[in-house]
XYZ file of N, CA, C and O in Angstrom:
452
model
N 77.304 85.606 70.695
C 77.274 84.307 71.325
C 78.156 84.348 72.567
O 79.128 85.069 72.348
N 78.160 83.851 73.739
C 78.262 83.629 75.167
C 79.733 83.006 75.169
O 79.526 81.795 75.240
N 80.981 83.194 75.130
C 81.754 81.572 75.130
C 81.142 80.732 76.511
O 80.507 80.951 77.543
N 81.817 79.595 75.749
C 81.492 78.496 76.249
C 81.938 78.197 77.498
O 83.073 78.609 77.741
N 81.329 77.550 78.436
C 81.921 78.073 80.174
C 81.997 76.377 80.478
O 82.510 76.409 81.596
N 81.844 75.242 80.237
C 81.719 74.016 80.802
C 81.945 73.157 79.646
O 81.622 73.508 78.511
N 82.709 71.599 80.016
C 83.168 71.137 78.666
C 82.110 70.479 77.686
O 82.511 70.125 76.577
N 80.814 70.301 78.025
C 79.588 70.389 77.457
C 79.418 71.167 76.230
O 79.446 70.685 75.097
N 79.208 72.620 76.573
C 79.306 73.715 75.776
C 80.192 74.005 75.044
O 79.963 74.443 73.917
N 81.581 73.801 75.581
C 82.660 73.576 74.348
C 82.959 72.554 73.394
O 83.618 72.562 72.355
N 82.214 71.538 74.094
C 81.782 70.425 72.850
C 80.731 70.930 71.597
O 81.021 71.117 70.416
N 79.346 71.089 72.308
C 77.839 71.441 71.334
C 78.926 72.567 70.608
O 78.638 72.753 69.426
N 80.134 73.362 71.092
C 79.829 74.668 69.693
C 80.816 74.324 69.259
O 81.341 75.346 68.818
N 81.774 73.074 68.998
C 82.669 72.794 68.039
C 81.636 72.159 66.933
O 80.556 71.684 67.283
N 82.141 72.202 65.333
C 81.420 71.458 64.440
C 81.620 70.450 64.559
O 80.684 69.651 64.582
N 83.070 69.990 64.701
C 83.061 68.471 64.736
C 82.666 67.668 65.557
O 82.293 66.513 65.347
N 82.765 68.629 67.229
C 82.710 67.639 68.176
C 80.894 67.400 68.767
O 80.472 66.440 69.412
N 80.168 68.517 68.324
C 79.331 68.533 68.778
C 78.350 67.141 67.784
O 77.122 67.206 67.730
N 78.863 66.383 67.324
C 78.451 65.599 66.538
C 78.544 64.197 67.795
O 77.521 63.544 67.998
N 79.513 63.947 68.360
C 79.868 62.913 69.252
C 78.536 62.247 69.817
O 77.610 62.985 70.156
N 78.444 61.122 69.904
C 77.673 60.322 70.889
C 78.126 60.603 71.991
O 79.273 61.029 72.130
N 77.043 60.354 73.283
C 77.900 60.247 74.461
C 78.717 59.215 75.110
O 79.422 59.170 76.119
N 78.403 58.469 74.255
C 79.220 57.138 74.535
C 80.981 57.804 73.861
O 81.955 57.899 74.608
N 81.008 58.091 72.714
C 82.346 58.622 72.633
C 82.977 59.422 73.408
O 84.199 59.377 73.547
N 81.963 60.515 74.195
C 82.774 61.302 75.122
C 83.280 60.314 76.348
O 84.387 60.275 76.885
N 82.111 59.539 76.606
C 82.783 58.935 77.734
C 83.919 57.933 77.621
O 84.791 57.708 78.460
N 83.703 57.216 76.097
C 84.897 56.490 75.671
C 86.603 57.156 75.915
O 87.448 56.612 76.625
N 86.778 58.287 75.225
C 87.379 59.496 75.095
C 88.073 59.424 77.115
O 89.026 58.906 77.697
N 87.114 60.114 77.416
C 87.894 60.398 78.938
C 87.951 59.206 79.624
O 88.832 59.326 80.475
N 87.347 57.896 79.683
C 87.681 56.692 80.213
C 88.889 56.236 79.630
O 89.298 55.345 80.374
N 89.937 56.441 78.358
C 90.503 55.823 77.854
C 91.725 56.634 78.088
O 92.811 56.059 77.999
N 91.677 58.050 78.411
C 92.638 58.934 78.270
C 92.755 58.883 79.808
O 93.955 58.844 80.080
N 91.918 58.864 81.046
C 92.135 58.471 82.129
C 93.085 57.374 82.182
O 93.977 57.541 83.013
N 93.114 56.661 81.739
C 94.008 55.328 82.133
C 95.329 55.604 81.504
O 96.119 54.673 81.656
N 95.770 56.584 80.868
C 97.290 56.981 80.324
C 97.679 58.095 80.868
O 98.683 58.584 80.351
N 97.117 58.782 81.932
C 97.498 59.852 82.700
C 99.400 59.849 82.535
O 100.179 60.556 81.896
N 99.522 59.027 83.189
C 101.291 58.539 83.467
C 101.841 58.543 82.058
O 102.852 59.160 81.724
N 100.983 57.699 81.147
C 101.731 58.201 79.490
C 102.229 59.174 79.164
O 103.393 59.439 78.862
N 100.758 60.128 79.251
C 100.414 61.679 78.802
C 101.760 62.551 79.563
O 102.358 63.434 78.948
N 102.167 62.098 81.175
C 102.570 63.002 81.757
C 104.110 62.970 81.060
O 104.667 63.936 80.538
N 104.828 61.146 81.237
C 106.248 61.168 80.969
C 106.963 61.733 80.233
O 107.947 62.367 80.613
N 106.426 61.551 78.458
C 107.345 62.617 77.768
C 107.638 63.768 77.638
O 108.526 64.286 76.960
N 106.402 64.478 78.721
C 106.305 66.326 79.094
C 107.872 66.615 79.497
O 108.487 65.800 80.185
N 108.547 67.971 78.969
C 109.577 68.750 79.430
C 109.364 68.610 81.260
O 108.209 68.552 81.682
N 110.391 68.570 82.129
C 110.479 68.775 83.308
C 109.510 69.943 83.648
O 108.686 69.892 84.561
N 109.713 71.082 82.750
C 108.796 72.339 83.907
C 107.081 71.800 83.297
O 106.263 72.255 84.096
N 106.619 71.283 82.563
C 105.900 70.588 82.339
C 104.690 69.594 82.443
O 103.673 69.226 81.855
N 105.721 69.325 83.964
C 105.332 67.674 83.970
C 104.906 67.849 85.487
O 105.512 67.188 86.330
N 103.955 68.653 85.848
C 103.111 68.712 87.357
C 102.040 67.763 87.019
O 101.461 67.723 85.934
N 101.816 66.981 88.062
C 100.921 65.646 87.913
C 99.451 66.207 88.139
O 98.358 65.843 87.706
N 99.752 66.984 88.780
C 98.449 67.635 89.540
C 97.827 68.433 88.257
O 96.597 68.460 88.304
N 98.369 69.061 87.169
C 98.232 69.980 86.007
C 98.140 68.755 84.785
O 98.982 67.857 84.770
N 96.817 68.826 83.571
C 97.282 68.052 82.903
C 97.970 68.874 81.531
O 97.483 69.834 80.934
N 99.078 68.263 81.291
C 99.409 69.159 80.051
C 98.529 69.485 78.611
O 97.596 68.812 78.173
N 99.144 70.779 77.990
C 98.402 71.271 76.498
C 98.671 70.087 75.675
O 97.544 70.209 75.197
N 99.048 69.235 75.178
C 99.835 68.569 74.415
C 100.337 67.322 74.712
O 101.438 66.897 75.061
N 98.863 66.664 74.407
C 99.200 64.731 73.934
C 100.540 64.430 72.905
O 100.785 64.921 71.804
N 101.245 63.504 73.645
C 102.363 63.128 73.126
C 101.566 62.228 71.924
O 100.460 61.694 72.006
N 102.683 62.249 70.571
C 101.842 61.283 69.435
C 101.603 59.622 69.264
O 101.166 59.101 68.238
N 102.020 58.844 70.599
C 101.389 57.786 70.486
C 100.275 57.696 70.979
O 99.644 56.661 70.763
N 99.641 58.830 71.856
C 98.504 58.651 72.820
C 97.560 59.465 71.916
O 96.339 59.521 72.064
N 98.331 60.140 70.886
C 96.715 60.847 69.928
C 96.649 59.816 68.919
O 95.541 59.607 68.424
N 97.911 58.943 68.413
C 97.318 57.974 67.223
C 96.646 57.040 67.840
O 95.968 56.471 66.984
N 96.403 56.394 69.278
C 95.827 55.338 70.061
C 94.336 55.951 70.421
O 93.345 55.285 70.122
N 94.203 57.162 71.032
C 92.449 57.823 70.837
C 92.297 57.786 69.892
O 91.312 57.067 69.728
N 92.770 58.236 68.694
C 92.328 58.875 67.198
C 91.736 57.347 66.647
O 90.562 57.276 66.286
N 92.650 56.099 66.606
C 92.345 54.996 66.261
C 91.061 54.170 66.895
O 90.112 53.626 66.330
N 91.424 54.300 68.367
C 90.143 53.623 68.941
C 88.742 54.336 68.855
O 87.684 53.803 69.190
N 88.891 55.760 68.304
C 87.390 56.158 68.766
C 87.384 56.769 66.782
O 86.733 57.729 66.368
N 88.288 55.869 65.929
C 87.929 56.506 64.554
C 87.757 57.924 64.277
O 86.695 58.311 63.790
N 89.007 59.000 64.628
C 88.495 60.226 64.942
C 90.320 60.492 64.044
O 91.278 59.733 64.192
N 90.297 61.705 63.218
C 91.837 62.339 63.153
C 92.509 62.980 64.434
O 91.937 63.271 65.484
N 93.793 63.130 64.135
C 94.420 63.640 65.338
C 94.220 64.928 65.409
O 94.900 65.570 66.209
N 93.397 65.487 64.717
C 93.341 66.942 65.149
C 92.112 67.186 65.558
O 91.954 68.337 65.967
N 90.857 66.253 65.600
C 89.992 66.052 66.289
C 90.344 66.057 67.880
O 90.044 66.877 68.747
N 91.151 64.748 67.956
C 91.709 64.290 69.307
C 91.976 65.195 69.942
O 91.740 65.159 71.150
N 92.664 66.516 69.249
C 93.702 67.197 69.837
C 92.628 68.574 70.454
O 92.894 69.243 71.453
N 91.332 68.764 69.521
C 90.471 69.871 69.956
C 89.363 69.244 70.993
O 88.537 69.788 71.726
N 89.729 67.719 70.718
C 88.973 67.161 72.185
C 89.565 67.471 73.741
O 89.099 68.139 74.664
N 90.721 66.733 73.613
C 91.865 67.137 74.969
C 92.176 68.991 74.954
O 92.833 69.713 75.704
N 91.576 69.193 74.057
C 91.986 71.231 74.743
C 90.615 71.278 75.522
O 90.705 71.917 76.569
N 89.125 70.652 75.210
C 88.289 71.096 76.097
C 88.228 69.875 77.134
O 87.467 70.170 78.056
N 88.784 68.603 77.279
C 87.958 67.694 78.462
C 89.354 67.456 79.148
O 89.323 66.461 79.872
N 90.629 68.130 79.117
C 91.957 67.703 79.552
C 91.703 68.115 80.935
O 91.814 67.154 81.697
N 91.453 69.018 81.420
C 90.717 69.018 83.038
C 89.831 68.087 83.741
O 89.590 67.848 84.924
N 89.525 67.750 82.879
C 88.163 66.414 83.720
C 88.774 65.504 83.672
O 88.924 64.861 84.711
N 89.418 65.037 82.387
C 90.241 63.658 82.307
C 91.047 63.536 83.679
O 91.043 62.699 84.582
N 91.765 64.767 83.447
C 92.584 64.597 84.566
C 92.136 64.427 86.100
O 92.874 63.883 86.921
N 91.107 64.840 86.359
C 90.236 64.847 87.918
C 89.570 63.912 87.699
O 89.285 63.562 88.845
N 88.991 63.075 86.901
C 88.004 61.739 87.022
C 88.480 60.275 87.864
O 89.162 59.521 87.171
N 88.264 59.928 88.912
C 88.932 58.832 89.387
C 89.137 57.494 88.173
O 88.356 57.174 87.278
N 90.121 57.050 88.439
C 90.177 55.765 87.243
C 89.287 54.771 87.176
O 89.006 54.190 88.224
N 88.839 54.486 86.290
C 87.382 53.304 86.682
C 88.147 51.751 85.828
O 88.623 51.934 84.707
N 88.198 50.464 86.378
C 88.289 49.342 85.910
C 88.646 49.111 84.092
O 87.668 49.039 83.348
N 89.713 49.034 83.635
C 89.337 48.863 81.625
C 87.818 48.169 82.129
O 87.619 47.643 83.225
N 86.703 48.342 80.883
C 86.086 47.362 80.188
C 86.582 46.220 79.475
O 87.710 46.344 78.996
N 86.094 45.338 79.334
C 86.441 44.597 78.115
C 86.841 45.214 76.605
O 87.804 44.813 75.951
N 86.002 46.168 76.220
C 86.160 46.714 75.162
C 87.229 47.914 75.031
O 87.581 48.321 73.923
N 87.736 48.468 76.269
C 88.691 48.622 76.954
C 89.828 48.437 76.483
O 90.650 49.251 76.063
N 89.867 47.097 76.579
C 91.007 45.462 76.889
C 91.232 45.889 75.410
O 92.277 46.471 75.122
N 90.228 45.606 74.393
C 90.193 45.768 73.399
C 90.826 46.399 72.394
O 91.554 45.923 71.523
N 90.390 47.839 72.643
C 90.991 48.851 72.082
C 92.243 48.789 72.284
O 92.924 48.547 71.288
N 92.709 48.915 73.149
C 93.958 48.950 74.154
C 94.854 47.893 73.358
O 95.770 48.460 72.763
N 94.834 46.623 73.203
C 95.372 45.594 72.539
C 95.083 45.451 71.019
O 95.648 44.561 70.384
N 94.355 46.169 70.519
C 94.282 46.284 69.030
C 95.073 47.888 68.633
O 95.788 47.971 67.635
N 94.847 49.013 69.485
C 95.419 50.357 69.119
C 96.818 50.447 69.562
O 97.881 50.749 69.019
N 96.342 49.974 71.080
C 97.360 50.682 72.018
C 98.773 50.146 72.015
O 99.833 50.771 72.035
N 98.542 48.821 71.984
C 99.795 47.621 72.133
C 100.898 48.228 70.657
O 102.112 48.233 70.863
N 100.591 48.506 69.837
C 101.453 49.142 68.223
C 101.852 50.047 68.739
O 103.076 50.127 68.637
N 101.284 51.022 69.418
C 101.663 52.550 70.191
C 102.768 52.424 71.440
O 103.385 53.323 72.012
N 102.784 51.418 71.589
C 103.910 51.260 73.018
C 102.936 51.036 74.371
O 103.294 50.561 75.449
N 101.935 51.396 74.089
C 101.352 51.407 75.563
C 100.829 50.184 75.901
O 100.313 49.617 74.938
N 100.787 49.644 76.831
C 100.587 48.507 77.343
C 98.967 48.969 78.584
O 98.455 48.094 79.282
């Protein structure tokens, strides 16, 4: 088998992930886009290049995906090893409402505002 060259392909050949709607993927990187600044702050100094997104979601931002998209954190965590490059390059798009949502039912317990 070929490895996987695009985060597509590293999705279809995970078991778990290749299960996802595409609405979850896009849920997933629309939601993790908007905590860029989360994701980055608690990184170690050598770490913390804005331009680079780090290996390693801090644990309020994997219990806040894990919760909003009903997924374990070790799901979360083999999600952000393949889409943590795109997240990070995707321009930020407007919350949704459902957004608003998540965000104030997950996020607000997690610290994040």
């Amino acid at each position: 088998m070929l490895p996987a060259t695009n985060p597509f392909d590293k999705l279809q050949a995970d078991l778990v992930l290749r299960h996802l709607t595409l609405d979850g993927v896009v849920t997933f990187t629309r939601l993790a886009s908007h905590l860029t600044r989360d994701i980055l702050q608690p990184q170690p100094i050598p770490q913390s290049n804005p331009s680079i997104p780090p290996a390693v979601l801090p644990p309020p931002i994997m219990s806040f995906l894990g919760a909003s998209l009903e997924m374990s954190t070790d799901v979360i965590d083999d999600f952000w090893d393949i889409l943590q490059d795109y997240v990070w390059e995707i321009p930020i798009l407007p919350l949704t409402s459902m957004d608003f949502q998540l965000f104030k039912q997950f996020g607000w317990p997690c610290g994040l505002i």
